[in-house]
Amino acid sequence: MRKKIVAGNWKMNTTLAEGVELAKGITEQINDISKGVSLIVAPPFTHLAIIAQMLKGTPVAVSAQNCADQPKGAFTGEVSAAMLKSVGCTYTILGHSERREYYGETSEKLVKKMALAFENGLKVIFCVGEKLEERNEGNHFDVVAAQISEVLFGLEPQQMKNVIVAYEPVWAIGTGVTATDEQAQEMHSYIRKTLAAHFGEEIADETSILYGGSCKPSNAKKLSSCPDIDGGLIGGASLKAEDFIAIAKAW
Ligand code: PEP
């Protein structure tokens, strides 16, 4: 049985004090959530050590939003997978569309990052998703299939057990426009079939596939009722503990 997961991507938001407050708010309401749903928060790098310490012993796991494509050394401004592990991260997000779009994150780089994440004992939330023009041209399935095959198909089947896939249509991220439950379910089912064709049915069935893109308390219930949508990767709405918890309650 695959896991249901709701993860909050805080992006470049919150000061340390605000982040600590937000994490506290989440833990205070954790009992409202079904035991079958796992929570993850992805604060900015500067907060990770403190928030991981705070959340130790709670059911909320901590993720980074990115990691370096080099193990260590003269790479000013970068943060390595080993560093993330050493401060208590369990996961790192990789391939978020904002990283692909603004920081030139290619599949080639993502392959390196993923290998380093695994070498250092991190699990990965791997993001895929098409742009609006790609959907309008009818290329959305091909775009997502390429993002998956270029990065995930090099993995051993065992490594896939440490990957959560997040489908985040770029046109839905931070725009207030959510994919309809039909659009999201259709793509999630396609992603699962793509994984099954390469890794086999069992691994595909066990992989959690999260939806991301303007998910909020008001639309989470519809998305959560789709058979292949195993949770959410939440941006804006994860910055308010009540909203994040309300979304998690939908799953
Ligand atoms: C995201 O960027 O991962 C995301 C889903 O953002 P939002 O919920 O704000 O659309």
CSV table of C-alpha atoms and ligand atoms in Angstrom, one decimal:
chain,number,residue,atom,x,y,z
A,1,MET,CA,0.0,0.0,0.0
A,2,ARG,CA,1.6,3.3,-1.0
A,3,LYS,CA,1.9,6.2,1.4
A,4,LYS,CA,-0.3,9.3,1.5
A,5,ILE,CA,1.9,12.3,1.9
A,6,VAL,CA,1.3,16.0,2.2
A,7,ALA,CA,4.5,18.2,1.8
A,8,GLY,CA,4.8,21.9,2.3
A,9,ASN,CA,7.3,23.8,0.1
A,10,TRP,CA,8.0,27.0,1.9
A,11,LYS,CA,10.2,28.3,-1.0
A,12,MET,CA,12.0,31.6,-0.1
A,13,ASN,CA,9.5,32.6,2.6
A,14,THR,CA,9.6,33.1,6.3
A,15,THR,CA,12.3,34.5,8.6
A,16,LEU,CA,13.7,32.0,11.0
A,17,ALA,CA,11.3,33.2,13.8
A,18,GLU,CA,8.4,32.9,11.4
A,19,GLY,CA,9.5,29.5,10.2
A,20,VAL,CA,9.8,28.2,13.8
A,21,GLU,CA,6.3,29.6,14.5
A,22,LEU,CA,4.9,27.8,11.4
A,23,ALA,CA,6.5,24.5,12.4
A,24,LYS,CA,5.1,24.9,15.9
A,25,GLY,CA,1.6,25.6,14.5
A,26,ILE,CA,1.8,22.4,12.4
A,27,THR,CA,2.9,20.2,15.3
A,28,GLU,CA,0.1,21.6,17.5
A,29,GLN,CA,-2.6,20.4,15.1
A,30,ILE,CA,-0.9,17.2,14.0
A,31,ASN,CA,-3.4,15.1,16.0
A,32,ASP,CA,-6.2,16.3,13.6
A,33,ILE,CA,-4.7,14.3,10.8
A,34,SER,CA,-5.3,10.7,9.9
A,35,LYS,CA,-2.5,8.4,11.0
A,36,GLY,CA,-2.2,7.2,7.4
A,37,VAL,CA,-1.0,10.6,6.1
A,38,SER,CA,2.7,11.6,6.4
A,39,LEU,CA,3.7,15.2,6.6
A,40,ILE,CA,6.9,16.8,5.3
A,41,VAL,CA,8.0,20.4,5.5
A,42,ALA,CA,10.6,22.0,3.2
A,43,PRO,CA,11.8,25.2,4.9
A,44,PRO,CA,14.6,27.4,3.4
A,45,PHE,CA,18.2,26.1,4.0
A,46,THR,CA,18.9,28.6,6.8
A,47,HIS,CA,16.1,27.1,8.9
A,48,LEU,CA,16.7,23.4,8.4
A,49,ALA,CA,19.0,22.6,11.3
A,50,ILE,CA,16.7,24.3,13.9
A,51,ILE,CA,13.4,23.1,12.5
A,52,ALA,CA,14.7,19.5,12.1
A,53,GLN,CA,15.8,19.7,15.8
A,54,MET,CA,12.3,21.0,16.7
A,55,LEU,CA,10.5,18.3,14.8
A,56,LYS,CA,12.6,15.4,16.0
A,57,GLY,CA,10.3,12.8,17.5
A,58,THR,CA,7.2,14.2,15.8
A,59,PRO,CA,5.6,12.6,12.7
A,60,VAL,CA,6.7,15.6,10.5
A,61,ALA,CA,9.8,15.0,8.4
A,62,VAL,CA,12.0,17.7,7.0
A,63,SER,CA,13.1,18.2,3.4
A,64,ALA,CA,15.4,20.6,1.7
A,65,GLN,CA,14.2,22.4,-1.4
A,66,ASN,CA,17.3,21.6,-3.5
A,67,CYS,CA,20.8,20.2,-3.1
A,68,ALA,CA,24.1,20.7,-4.9
A,69,ASP,CA,25.2,18.6,-7.9
A,70,GLN,CA,28.7,18.3,-6.4
A,71,PRO,CA,29.7,16.5,-3.2
A,72,LYS,CA,31.9,19.2,-1.6
A,73,GLY,CA,34.5,21.8,-2.3
A,74,ALA,CA,34.9,25.2,-4.0
A,75,PHE,CA,31.3,25.8,-5.0
A,76,THR,CA,30.4,29.1,-3.3
A,77,GLY,CA,26.8,29.4,-2.2
A,78,GLU,CA,25.9,25.7,-2.7
A,79,VAL,CA,24.6,23.2,-0.1
A,80,SER,CA,25.6,19.6,-0.3
A,81,ALA,CA,23.5,16.5,0.2
A,82,ALA,CA,25.9,15.5,3.1
A,83,MET,CA,25.2,18.8,4.8
A,84,LEU,CA,21.5,18.4,4.5
A,85,LYS,CA,21.7,14.9,6.0
A,86,SER,CA,23.9,16.1,8.8
A,87,VAL,CA,21.3,18.7,10.0
A,88,GLY,CA,18.5,16.2,10.1
A,89,CYS,CA,16.8,16.3,6.6
A,90,THR,CA,15.2,13.1,5.5
A,91,TYR,CA,14.3,14.4,2.0
A,92,THR,CA,15.3,16.9,-0.6
A,93,ILE,CA,13.0,18.3,-3.4
A,94,LEU,CA,14.7,18.1,-6.8
A,95,GLY,CA,13.6,19.4,-10.2
A,96,HIS,CA,11.1,22.0,-9.0
A,97,SER,CA,10.0,24.0,-12.0
A,98,GLU,CA,11.3,27.2,-10.5
A,99,ARG,CA,14.7,25.6,-10.3
A,100,ARG,CA,14.4,24.3,-13.9
A,101,GLU,CA,13.2,27.7,-15.1
A,102,TYR,CA,15.3,30.3,-13.2
A,103,TYR,CA,18.4,28.3,-12.3
A,104,GLY,CA,19.0,26.2,-15.4
A,105,GLU,CA,18.4,22.9,-13.7
A,106,THR,CA,18.7,20.3,-16.5
A,107,SER,CA,18.0,16.6,-16.4
A,108,GLU,CA,21.7,16.0,-16.5
A,109,LYS,CA,22.2,18.1,-13.3
A,110,LEU,CA,19.3,16.4,-11.7
A,111,VAL,CA,20.8,12.9,-12.3
A,112,LYS,CA,23.9,14.1,-10.4
A,113,LYS,CA,21.9,15.6,-7.6
A,114,MET,CA,19.8,12.5,-7.2
A,115,ALA,CA,22.8,10.2,-7.1
A,116,LEU,CA,24.4,12.4,-4.3
A,117,ALA,CA,21.1,12.6,-2.4
A,118,PHE,CA,20.9,8.7,-2.4
A,119,GLU,CA,24.6,8.4,-1.5
A,120,ASN,CA,24.0,10.5,1.5
A,121,GLY,CA,20.9,8.7,2.7
A,122,LEU,CA,18.3,11.3,1.6
A,123,LYS,CA,15.0,10.5,-0.1
A,124,VAL,CA,13.9,12.6,-3.0
A,125,ILE,CA,10.7,14.4,-3.9
A,126,PHE,CA,11.1,14.6,-7.7
A,127,CYS,CA,9.0,17.3,-9.5
A,128,VAL,CA,7.8,17.1,-13.1
A,129,GLY,CA,5.2,19.1,-15.0
A,130,GLU,CA,4.5,20.8,-18.3
A,131,LYS,CA,4.2,24.5,-19.2
A,132,LEU,CA,0.9,26.0,-20.4
A,133,GLU,CA,2.1,26.2,-24.1
A,134,GLU,CA,3.2,22.5,-23.9
A,135,ARG,CA,-0.3,21.5,-22.7
A,136,ASN,CA,-2.0,23.7,-25.3
A,137,GLU,CA,0.1,22.1,-28.0
A,138,GLY,CA,-0.9,18.6,-26.7
A,139,ASN,CA,2.7,17.8,-25.7
A,140,HIS,CA,2.1,17.5,-22.0
A,141,PHE,CA,2.4,13.7,-21.8
A,142,ASP,CA,5.6,13.7,-23.8
A,143,VAL,CA,7.1,16.4,-21.7
A,144,VAL,CA,6.4,14.7,-18.5
A,145,ALA,CA,7.5,11.3,-19.9
A,146,ALA,CA,10.9,12.8,-20.9
A,147,GLN,CA,11.4,14.4,-17.5
A,148,ILE,CA,10.8,11.0,-15.9
A,149,SER,CA,12.8,8.9,-18.3
A,150,GLU,CA,15.8,11.2,-18.4
A,151,VAL,CA,16.2,11.2,-14.6
A,152,LEU,CA,14.4,8.3,-13.0
A,153,PHE,CA,15.1,5.6,-15.6
A,154,GLY,CA,18.8,5.5,-14.6
A,155,LEU,CA,17.9,4.4,-11.1
A,156,GLU,CA,17.9,0.9,-9.7
A,157,PRO,CA,14.5,-0.4,-8.8
A,158,GLN,CA,15.5,-0.4,-5.2
A,159,GLN,CA,16.3,3.4,-5.4
A,160,MET,CA,12.8,4.1,-6.8
A,161,LYS,CA,11.5,3.2,-3.3
A,162,ASN,CA,13.1,6.4,-2.0
A,163,VAL,CA,11.5,8.6,-4.6
A,164,ILE,CA,8.2,10.5,-4.3
A,165,VAL,CA,7.1,12.0,-7.7
A,166,ALA,CA,5.3,15.3,-7.6
A,167,TYR,CA,3.3,16.3,-10.7
A,168,GLU,CA,3.2,20.1,-10.8
A,169,PRO,CA,1.8,21.6,-14.0
A,170,VAL,CA,3.8,24.9,-14.3
A,171,TRP,CA,0.6,26.8,-15.2
A,172,ALA,CA,-0.9,25.9,-11.9
A,173,ILE,CA,2.0,26.8,-9.6
A,174,GLY,CA,1.3,30.0,-7.6
A,175,THR,CA,-1.3,31.1,-10.2
A,176,GLY,CA,-4.5,30.2,-8.3
A,177,VAL,CA,-5.5,28.0,-11.3
A,178,THR,CA,-5.6,24.4,-10.2
A,179,ALA,CA,-5.6,21.5,-12.6
A,180,THR,CA,-9.1,19.9,-12.5
A,181,ASP,CA,-9.3,16.6,-10.7
A,182,GLU,CA,-9.8,15.0,-14.2
A,183,GLN,CA,-6.6,16.6,-15.6
A,184,ALA,CA,-4.6,15.7,-12.6
A,185,GLN,CA,-5.8,12.1,-12.3
A,186,GLU,CA,-5.2,11.6,-16.1
A,187,MET,CA,-1.6,12.7,-15.7
A,188,HIS,CA,-1.0,10.8,-12.4
A,189,SER,CA,-2.3,7.6,-14.0
A,190,TYR,CA,0.0,8.3,-17.0
A,191,ILE,CA,3.0,8.8,-14.7
A,192,ARG,CA,2.2,5.5,-12.9
A,193,LYS,CA,1.9,3.7,-16.3
A,194,THR,CA,5.2,5.2,-17.4
A,195,LEU,CA,6.9,4.0,-14.2
A,196,ALA,CA,5.3,0.6,-14.5
A,197,ALA,CA,6.6,0.1,-18.1
A,198,HIS,CA,10.1,0.6,-16.9
A,199,PHE,CA,10.2,-0.6,-13.3
A,200,GLY,CA,7.3,-3.0,-13.2
A,201,GLU,CA,3.8,-2.8,-11.7
A,202,GLU,CA,4.8,-3.4,-8.1
A,203,ILE,CA,7.2,-0.4,-7.9
A,204,ALA,CA,4.8,1.8,-9.8
A,205,ASP,CA,2.0,0.8,-7.5
A,206,GLU,CA,4.1,1.6,-4.4
A,207,THR,CA,5.3,5.0,-5.7
A,208,SER,CA,3.5,8.0,-4.1
A,209,ILE,CA,2.6,10.6,-6.7
A,210,LEU,CA,1.7,14.0,-5.3
A,211,TYR,CA,-0.2,16.8,-7.0
A,212,GLY,CA,1.1,20.4,-6.7
A,213,GLY,CA,-0.2,23.6,-8.1
A,214,SER,CA,-2.5,26.0,-6.2
A,215,CYS,CA,-3.8,23.2,-4.0
A,216,LYS,CA,-5.8,24.7,-1.1
A,217,PRO,CA,-8.3,23.6,1.5
A,218,SER,CA,-11.2,24.3,-0.9
A,219,ASN,CA,-10.0,22.0,-3.7
A,220,ALA,CA,-8.0,19.3,-1.8
A,221,LYS,CA,-11.0,17.0,-1.2
A,222,LYS,CA,-11.7,16.6,-4.9
A,223,LEU,CA,-8.1,16.0,-5.8
A,224,SER,CA,-7.7,13.5,-2.9
A,225,SER,CA,-10.6,11.4,-4.1
A,226,CYS,CA,-8.7,10.5,-7.3
A,227,PRO,CA,-7.2,7.0,-7.2
A,228,ASP,CA,-3.7,8.0,-8.4
A,229,ILE,CA,-3.3,11.2,-6.4
A,230,ASP,CA,-1.6,10.2,-3.2
A,231,GLY,CA,-1.1,13.6,-1.6
A,232,GLY,CA,0.0,17.1,-2.3
A,233,LEU,CA,3.1,19.2,-2.7
A,234,ILE,CA,1.8,22.5,-1.4
A,235,GLY,CA,3.4,26.0,-1.9
A,236,GLY,CA,1.5,29.1,-0.9
A,237,ALA,CA,-1.1,27.3,1.3
A,238,SER,CA,1.7,25.6,3.3
A,239,LEU,CA,2.6,28.9,4.8
A,240,LYS,CA,-0.4,28.9,7.1
A,241,ALA,CA,-0.5,26.0,9.5
A,242,GLU,CA,-4.3,25.8,9.5
A,243,ASP,CA,-4.5,25.6,5.7
A,244,PHE,CA,-1.7,23.1,5.5
A,245,ILE,CA,-3.4,20.9,8.1
A,246,ALA,CA,-6.8,21.4,6.4
A,247,ILE,CA,-5.3,20.1,3.2
A,248,ALA,CA,-3.6,17.2,4.9
A,249,LYS,CA,-7.0,16.3,6.5
A,250,ALA,CA,-8.5,15.9,3.0
A,251,TRP,CA,-6.2,12.9,2.4
B,1,PEP,C1,4.9,24.5,-5.6
B,1,PEP,O1,5.6,25.4,-6.0
B,1,PEP,O2,5.4,23.4,-5.3
B,1,PEP,C2,3.5,24.7,-5.4
B,1,PEP,C3,2.7,23.7,-5.5
B,1,PEP,O3,3.1,26.0,-5.3
B,1,PEP,P1,1.6,26.6,-5.0
B,1,PEP,O4,0.9,25.6,-4.1
B,1,PEP,O5,1.8,27.9,-4.4
B,1,PEP,O6,1.0,26.6,-6.4
